[in-house]
Coordinates of C-alpha atoms and ligand atoms in Angstrom, one line a residue:
X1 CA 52.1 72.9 43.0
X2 CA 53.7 69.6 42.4
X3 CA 56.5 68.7 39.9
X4 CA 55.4 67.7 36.9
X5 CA 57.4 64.3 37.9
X6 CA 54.6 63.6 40.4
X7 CA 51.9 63.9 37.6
X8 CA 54.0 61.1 35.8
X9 CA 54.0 58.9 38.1
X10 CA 50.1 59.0 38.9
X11 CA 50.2 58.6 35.2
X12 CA 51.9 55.8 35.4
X13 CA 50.3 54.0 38.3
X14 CA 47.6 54.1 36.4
X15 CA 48.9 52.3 33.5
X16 CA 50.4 49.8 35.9
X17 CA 46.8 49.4 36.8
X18 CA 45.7 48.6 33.7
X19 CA 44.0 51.7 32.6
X20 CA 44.2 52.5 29.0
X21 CA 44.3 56.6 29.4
X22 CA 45.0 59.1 32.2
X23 CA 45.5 62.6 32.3
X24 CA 45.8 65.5 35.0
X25 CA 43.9 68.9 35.0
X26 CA 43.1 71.2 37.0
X27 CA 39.5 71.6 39.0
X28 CA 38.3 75.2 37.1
X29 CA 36.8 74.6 33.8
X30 CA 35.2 71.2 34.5
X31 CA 31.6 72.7 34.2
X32 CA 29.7 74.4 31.1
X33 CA 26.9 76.0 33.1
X34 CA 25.3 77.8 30.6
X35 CA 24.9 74.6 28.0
X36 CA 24.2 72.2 31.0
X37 CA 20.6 75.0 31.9
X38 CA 20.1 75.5 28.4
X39 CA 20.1 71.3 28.1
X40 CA 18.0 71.2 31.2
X41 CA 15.3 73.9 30.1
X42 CA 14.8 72.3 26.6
X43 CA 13.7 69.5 28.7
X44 CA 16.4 67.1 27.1
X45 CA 17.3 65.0 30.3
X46 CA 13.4 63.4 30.6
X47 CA 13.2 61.5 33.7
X48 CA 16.8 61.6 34.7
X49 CA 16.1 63.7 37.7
X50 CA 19.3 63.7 39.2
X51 CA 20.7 65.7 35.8
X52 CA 19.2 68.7 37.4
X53 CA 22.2 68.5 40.9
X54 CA 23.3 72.0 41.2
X55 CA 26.8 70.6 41.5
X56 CA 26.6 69.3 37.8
X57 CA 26.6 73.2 37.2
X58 CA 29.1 73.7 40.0
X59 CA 31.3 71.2 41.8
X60 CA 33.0 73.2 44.1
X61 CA 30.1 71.3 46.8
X62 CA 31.5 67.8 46.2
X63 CA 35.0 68.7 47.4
X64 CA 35.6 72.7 48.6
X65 CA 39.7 72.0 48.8
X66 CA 39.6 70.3 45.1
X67 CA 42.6 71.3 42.9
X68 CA 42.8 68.8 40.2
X69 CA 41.1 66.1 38.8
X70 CA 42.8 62.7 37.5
X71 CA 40.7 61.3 34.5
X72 CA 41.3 57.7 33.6
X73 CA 39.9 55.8 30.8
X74 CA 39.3 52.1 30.1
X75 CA 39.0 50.2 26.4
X76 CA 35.7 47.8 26.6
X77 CA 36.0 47.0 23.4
X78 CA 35.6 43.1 22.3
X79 CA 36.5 41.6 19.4
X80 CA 32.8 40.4 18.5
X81 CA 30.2 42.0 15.9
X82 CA 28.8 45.6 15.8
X83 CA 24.9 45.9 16.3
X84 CA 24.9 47.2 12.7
X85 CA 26.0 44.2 10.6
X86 CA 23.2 42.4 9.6
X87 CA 24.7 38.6 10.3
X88 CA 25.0 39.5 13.9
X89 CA 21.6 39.2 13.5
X90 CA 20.6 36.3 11.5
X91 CA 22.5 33.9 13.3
X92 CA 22.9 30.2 11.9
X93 CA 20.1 29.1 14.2
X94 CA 17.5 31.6 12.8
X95 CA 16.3 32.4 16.5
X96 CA 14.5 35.3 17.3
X97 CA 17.5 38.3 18.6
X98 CA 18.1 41.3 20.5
X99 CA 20.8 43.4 20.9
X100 CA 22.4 44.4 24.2
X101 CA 25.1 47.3 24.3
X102 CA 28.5 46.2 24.6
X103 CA 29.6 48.3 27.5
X104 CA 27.0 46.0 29.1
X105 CA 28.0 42.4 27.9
X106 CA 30.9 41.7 30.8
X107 CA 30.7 43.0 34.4
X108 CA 29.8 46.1 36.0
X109 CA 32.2 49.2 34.5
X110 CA 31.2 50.9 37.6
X111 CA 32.6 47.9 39.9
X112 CA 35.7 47.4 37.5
X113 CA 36.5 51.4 37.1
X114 CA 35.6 52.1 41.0
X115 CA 38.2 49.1 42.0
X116 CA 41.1 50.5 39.8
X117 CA 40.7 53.6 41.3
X118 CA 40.8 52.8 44.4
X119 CA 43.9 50.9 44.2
X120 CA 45.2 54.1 42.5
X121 CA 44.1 56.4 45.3
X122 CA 46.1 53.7 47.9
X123 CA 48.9 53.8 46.0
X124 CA 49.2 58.0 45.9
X125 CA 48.1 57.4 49.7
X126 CA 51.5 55.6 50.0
X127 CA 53.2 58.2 47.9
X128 CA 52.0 61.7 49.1
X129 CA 53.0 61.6 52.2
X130 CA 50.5 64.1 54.5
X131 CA 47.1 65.2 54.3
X132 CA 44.8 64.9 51.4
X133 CA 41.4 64.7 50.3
X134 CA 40.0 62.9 47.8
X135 CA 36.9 61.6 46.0
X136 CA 36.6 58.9 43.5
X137 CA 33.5 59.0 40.8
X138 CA 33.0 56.2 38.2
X139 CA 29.1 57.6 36.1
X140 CA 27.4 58.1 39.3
X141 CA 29.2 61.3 40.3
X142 CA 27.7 64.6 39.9
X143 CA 30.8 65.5 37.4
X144 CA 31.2 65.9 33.6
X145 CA 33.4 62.7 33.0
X146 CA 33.8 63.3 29.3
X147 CA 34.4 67.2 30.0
X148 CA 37.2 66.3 32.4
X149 CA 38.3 63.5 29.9
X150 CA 38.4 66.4 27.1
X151 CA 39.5 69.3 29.3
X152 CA 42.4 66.8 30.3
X153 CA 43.3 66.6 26.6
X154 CA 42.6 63.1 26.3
X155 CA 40.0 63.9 23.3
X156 CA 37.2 65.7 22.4
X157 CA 33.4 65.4 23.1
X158 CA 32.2 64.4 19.9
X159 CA 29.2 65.0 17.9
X160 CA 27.8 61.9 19.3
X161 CA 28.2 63.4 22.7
X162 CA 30.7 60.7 22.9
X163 CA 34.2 61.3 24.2
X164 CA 36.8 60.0 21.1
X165 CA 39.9 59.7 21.7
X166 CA 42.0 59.5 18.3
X167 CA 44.3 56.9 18.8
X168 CA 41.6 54.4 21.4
X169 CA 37.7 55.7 19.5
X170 CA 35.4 56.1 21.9
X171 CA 34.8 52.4 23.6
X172 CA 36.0 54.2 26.8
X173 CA 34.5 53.8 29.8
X174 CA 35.6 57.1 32.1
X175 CA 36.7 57.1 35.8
X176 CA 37.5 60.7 37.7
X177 CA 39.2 61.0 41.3
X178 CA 38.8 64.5 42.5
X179 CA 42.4 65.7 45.1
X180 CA 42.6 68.5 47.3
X181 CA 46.5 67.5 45.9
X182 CA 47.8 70.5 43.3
X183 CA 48.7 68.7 40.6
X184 CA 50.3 70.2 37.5
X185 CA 48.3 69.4 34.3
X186 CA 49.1 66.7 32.1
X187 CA 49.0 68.5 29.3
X188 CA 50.8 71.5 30.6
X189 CA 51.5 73.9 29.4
X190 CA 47.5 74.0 29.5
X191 CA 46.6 75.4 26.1
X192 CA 42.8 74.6 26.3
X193 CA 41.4 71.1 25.9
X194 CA 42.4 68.4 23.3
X195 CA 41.0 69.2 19.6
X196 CA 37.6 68.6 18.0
X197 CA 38.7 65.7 15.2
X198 CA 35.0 65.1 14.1
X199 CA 35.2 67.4 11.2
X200 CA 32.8 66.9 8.2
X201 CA 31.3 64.1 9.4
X202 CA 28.1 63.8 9.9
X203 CA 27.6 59.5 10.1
X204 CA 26.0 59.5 14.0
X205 CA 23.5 62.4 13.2
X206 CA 22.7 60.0 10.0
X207 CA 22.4 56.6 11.9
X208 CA 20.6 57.3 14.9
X209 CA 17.5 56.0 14.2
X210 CA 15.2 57.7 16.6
X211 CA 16.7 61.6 15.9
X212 CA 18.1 61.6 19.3
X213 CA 20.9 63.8 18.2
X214 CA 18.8 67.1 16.9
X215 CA 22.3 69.0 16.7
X216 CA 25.9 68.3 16.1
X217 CA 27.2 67.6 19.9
X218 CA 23.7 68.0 21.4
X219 CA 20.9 64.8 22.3
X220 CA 17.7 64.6 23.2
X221 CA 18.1 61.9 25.7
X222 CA 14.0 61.7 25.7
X223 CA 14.8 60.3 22.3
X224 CA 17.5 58.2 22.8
X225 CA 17.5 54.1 23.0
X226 CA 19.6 54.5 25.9
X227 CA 17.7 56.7 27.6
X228 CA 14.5 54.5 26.7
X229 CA 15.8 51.1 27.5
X230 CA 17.8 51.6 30.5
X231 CA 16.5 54.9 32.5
X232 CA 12.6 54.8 31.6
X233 CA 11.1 53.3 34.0
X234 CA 7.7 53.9 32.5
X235 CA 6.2 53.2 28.6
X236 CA 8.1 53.5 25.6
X237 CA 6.7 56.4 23.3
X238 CA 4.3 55.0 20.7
X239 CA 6.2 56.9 18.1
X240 CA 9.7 55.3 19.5
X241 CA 8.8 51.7 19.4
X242 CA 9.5 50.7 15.9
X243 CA 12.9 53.1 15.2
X244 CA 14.2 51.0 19.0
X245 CA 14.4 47.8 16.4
X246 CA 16.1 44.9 18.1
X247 CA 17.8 46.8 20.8
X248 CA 16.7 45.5 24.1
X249 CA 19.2 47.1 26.6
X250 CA 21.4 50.4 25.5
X251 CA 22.8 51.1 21.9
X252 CA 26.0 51.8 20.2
X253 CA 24.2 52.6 16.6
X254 CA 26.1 56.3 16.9
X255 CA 29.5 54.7 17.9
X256 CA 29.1 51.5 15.7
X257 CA 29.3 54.1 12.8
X258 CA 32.1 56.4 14.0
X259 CA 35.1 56.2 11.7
X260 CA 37.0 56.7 14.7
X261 CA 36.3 52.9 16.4
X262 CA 37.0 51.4 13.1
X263 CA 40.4 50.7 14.4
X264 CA 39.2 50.7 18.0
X265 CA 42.2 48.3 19.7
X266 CA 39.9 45.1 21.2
X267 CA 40.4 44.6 25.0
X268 CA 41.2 40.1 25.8
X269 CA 40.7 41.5 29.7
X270 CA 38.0 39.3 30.9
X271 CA 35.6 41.3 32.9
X272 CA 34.7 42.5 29.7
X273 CA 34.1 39.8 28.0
X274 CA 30.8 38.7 27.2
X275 CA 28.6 36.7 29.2
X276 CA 27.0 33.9 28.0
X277 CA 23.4 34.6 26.2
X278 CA 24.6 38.7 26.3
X279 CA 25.8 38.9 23.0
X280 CA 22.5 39.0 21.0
X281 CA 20.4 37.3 23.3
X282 CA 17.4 35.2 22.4
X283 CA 13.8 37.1 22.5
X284 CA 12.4 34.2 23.4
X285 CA 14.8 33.3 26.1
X286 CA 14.2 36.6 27.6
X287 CA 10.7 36.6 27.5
X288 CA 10.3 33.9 29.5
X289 CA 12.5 35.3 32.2
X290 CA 10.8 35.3 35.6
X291 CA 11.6 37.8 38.2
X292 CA 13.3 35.5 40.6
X293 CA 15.5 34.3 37.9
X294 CA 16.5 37.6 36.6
X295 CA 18.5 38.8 40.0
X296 CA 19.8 35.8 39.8
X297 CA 21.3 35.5 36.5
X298 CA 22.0 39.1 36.5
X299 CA 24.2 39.8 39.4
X300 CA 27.3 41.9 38.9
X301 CA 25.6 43.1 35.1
X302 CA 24.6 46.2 34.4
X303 CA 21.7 45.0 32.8
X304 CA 20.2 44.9 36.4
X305 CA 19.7 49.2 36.1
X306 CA 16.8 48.3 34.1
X307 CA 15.3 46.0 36.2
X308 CA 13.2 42.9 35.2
X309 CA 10.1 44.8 34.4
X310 CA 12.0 47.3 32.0
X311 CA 13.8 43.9 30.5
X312 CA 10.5 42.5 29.5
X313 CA 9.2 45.4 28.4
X314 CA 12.2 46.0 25.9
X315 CA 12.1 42.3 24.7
X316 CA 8.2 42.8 24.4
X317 CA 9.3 46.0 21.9
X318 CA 12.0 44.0 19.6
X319 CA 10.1 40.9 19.4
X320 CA 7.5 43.1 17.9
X321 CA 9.5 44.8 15.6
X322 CA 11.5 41.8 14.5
X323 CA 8.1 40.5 13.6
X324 CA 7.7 42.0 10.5
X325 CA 11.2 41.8 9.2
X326 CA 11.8 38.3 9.8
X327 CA 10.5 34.7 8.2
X328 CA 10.5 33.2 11.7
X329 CA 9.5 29.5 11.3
X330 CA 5.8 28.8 12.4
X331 CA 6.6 27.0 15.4
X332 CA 8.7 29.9 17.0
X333 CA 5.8 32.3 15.5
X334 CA 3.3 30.0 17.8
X335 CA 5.8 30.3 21.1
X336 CA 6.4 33.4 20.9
X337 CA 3.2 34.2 20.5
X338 CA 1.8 32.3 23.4
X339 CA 4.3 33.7 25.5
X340 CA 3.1 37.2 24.3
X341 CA -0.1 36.0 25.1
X342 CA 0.6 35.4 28.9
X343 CA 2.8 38.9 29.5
X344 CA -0.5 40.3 28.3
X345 CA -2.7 38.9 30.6
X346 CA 0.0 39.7 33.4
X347 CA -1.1 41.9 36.4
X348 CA 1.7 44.6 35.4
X349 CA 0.2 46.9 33.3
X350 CA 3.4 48.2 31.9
X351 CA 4.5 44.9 30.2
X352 CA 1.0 43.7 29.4
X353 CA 0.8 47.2 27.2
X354 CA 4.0 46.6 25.3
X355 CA 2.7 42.8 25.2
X356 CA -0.2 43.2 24.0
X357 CA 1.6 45.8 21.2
X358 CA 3.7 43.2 19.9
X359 CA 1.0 40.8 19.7
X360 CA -0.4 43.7 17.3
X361 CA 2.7 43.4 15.4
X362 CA 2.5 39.5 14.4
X363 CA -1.2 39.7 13.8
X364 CA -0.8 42.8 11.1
X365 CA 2.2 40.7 9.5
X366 CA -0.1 36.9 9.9
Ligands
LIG1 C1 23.2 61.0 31.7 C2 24.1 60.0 30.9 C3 23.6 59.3 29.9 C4 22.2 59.7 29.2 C5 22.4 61.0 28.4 C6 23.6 60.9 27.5 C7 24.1 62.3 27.0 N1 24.7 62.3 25.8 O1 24.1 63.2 27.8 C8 21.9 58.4 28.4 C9 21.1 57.4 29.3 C10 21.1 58.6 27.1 C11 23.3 57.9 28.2 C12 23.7 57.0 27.2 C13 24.9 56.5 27.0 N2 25.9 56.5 27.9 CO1 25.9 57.7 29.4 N3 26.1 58.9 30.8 C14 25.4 59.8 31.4 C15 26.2 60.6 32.5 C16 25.7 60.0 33.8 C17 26.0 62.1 32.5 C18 26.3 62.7 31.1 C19 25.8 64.1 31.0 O2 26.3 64.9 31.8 N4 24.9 64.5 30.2 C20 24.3 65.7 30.2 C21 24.5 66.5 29.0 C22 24.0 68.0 29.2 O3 25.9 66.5 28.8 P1 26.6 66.6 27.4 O4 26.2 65.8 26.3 O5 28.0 66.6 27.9 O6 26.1 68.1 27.0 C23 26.9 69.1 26.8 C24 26.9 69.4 25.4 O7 25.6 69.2 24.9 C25 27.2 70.9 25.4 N5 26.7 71.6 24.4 C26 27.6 72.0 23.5 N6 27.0 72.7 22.5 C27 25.7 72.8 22.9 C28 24.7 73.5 22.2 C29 23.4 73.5 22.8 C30 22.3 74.3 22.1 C31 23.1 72.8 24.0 C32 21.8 72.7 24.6 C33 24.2 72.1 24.6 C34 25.5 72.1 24.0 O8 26.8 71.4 26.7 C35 26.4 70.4 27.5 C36 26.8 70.6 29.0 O9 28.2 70.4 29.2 C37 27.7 60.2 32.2 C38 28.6 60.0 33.5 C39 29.0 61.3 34.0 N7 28.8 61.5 35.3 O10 29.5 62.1 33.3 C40 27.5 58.8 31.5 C41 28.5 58.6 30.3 C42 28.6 59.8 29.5 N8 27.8 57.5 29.5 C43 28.6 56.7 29.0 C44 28.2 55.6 28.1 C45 29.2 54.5 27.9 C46 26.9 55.6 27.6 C47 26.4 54.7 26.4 C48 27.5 54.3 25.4 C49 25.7 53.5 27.0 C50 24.9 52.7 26.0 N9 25.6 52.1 25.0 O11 23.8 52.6 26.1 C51 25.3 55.7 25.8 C52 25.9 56.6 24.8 C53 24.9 57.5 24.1 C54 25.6 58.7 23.6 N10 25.6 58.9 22.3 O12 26.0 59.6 24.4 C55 30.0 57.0 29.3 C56 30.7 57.7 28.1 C57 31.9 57.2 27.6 C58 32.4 57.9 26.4 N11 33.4 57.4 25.7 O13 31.9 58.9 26.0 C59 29.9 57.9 30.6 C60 31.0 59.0 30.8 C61 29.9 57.0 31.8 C62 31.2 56.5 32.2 N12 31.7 56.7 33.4 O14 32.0 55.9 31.4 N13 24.2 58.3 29.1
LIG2 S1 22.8 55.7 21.3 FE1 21.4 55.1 19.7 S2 19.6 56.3 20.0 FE2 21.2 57.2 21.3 S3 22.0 58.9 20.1 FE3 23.3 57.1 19.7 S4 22.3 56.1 17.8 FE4 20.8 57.6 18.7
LIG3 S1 30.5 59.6 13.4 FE1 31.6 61.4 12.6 S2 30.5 63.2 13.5 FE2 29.9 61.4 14.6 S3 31.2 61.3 16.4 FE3 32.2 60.0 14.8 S4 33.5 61.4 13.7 FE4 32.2 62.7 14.9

């Protein structure tokens, strides 16, 4: 195994990098089997087919000659509104908005994190002299990231699901690189992974508006806005429309509320910075989207995962719901109901159903 000296200095490579956390641990103990098929029989993942890889419950596949895994973490937190205050949403101009995640406002985390990392893994390349193996994983990975992020005592998976750390919150986005390399642990002596600070608290279960979280530490991703707005590809639930409220692309309701991010440190690094017309876009600006425009205007976002059809189809659900919570002026009442009118009447069946419910909306509230 290598010197505990050699773990420091990936450590602090990684800093250098610009990575806000990194820790070491080693490759047993990344799974929990038995919770991951007990998740997966309830049904939990929906759609998300690829939550049912055997090497979720089992990595040794990915990388037989893994040893240890280095977990590094990066702040995207802004310094702009949350999606709960209310003012965020009656902006000065009274226009019709939505609300899009803020891990999604800047560029793609997976471009950013995958980039960092493998500057880091060219850097160790330089340093451990011989051969190695490695493999670098940034969400699309069949790993755990916020069990390795935990088990590496950077925090705890909280009951959010979200991985906290106490001193950052939980605005993290998480990076892994799996090395044949033995590492020793970062937080050796290993004395089990970092401590469960939730506590009492029960604010997440509370907010979530859709019941998503049934259990402390457990969700039904079926049921969350996440899930719904980004990985559906097919209708929204009837019963799921109206608790989706203004979110048209992710949500941070259950980290919003965490007592943890009210100190969150903001991040000035400018990939994360909002683009502009992503922080609480216009409804009626998206709307009238077309397909060609949306590659376009898209490229390098993560709002792309959704595609334009699941775009439109989430604009078609908040207009609706803002519907009957807002005094929209009549003329914007008149556009946006024309232009409800004509995703209706659209060949796609999926938008001209959520359409033609949100036209249901502003008739039942005149
Ligand atoms: C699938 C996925 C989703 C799904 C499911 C989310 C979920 N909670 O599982 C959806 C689309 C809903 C989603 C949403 C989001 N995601 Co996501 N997502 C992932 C992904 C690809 C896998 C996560 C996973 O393994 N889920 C499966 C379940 C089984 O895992 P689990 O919650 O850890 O479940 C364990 C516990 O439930 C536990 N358990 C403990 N007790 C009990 C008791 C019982 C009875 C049971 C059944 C289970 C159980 O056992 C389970 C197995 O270990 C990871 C990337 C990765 N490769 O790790 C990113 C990841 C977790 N997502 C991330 C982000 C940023 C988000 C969003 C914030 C994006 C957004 N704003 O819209 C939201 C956050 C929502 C939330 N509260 O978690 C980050 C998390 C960063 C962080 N600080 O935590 C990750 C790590 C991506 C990254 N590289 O940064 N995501
Ligand atoms: S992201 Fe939103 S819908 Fe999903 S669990 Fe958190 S509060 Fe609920
Ligand atoms: S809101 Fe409370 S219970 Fe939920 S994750 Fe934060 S500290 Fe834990």
């Amino acid at each position: 195994m290598y010197a505990v000296a050699e773990s420091e200095w990936i450590i602090t490579k990684a800093h250098e990098l610009g990575f806000d956390l990194c820790g070491i641990t080693p490759v047993e103990g990344l799974t929990d089997p038995a919770h991951l098929a007990e998740w997966l029989a309830r049904g939990y993942a929906g759609r998300m087919h690829y939550m049912h890889d055997p090497r979720r419950a089992d990595i040794t596949p990915v990388l037989p000659e893994a040893r240890s895994v280095i977990v590094c973490a990066l702040n995207y937190n802004t310094a702009n509104p949350v999606s709960t205050d209310a003012a965020a949403r009656t902006s000065a101009d009274q226009e019709l908005r939505g609300w899009v995640s803020r891990y999604a406002w800047g560029e793609d985390y997976h471009v950013v994190l995958g980039k960092k990392l493998e500057q880091l893994v060219a850097a160790m390349r330089a340093h451990f002299i011989g051969l190695w193996q490695s493999r670098t994983y940034v969400d699309t990975g069949p790993i755990s990231e916020r069990l390795a992020a935990q088990q590496a005592g950077l925090g705890w998976q909280a009951k959010n699901t979200c991985f906290i750390n106490e001193k950052i919150g939980s605005w993290l986005f998480l990076g892994v690189i799996l090395t044949s390399l033995d590492l020793t642990p970062s937080n050796a002596p290993f004395d089990g992974p970092a401590t469960d600070l939730c506590g009492n608290c029960q604010l997440c279960l509370e907010a979530c508006p859709t019941g998503a979280l049934v259990e402390p530490y457990v969700m039904d991703a079926r049921r969350c806005i996440a899930y719904l707005t980004i990985e559906l590809r097919e209708a929204i639930p009837d019963e799921l429309r109206a608790p989706t409220g203004w979110q048209v692309f992710g949500c941070d309701i259950c980290q919003d509320v965490c007592p943890w991010n009210r100190k969150a440190p903001v991040t000035l690094a400018p990939f994360f910075q909002p683009r502009q017309n992503l922080l609480a876009p216009e409804l009626n600006w998206l709307l009238s989207l077309k397909e060609e425009e949306f590659s376009q205007i898209f490229a390098g976002s993560p709002l792309r995962r959704a595609k334009w059809r699941g775009l439109i189809r989430n604009a078609c659900v908040a207009v609706g719901n803002l519907a009957e919570n807002y005094a929209i002026d009549a003329h914007e009442r008149l556009q946006l109901q024309e232009r409800l009118r004509d995703l209706a009447a659209s060949g796609d069946s999926l938008i001209a159903e959520h359409a033609s419910w949100a036209l249901s909306r502003f008739e039942a509230t005149g």
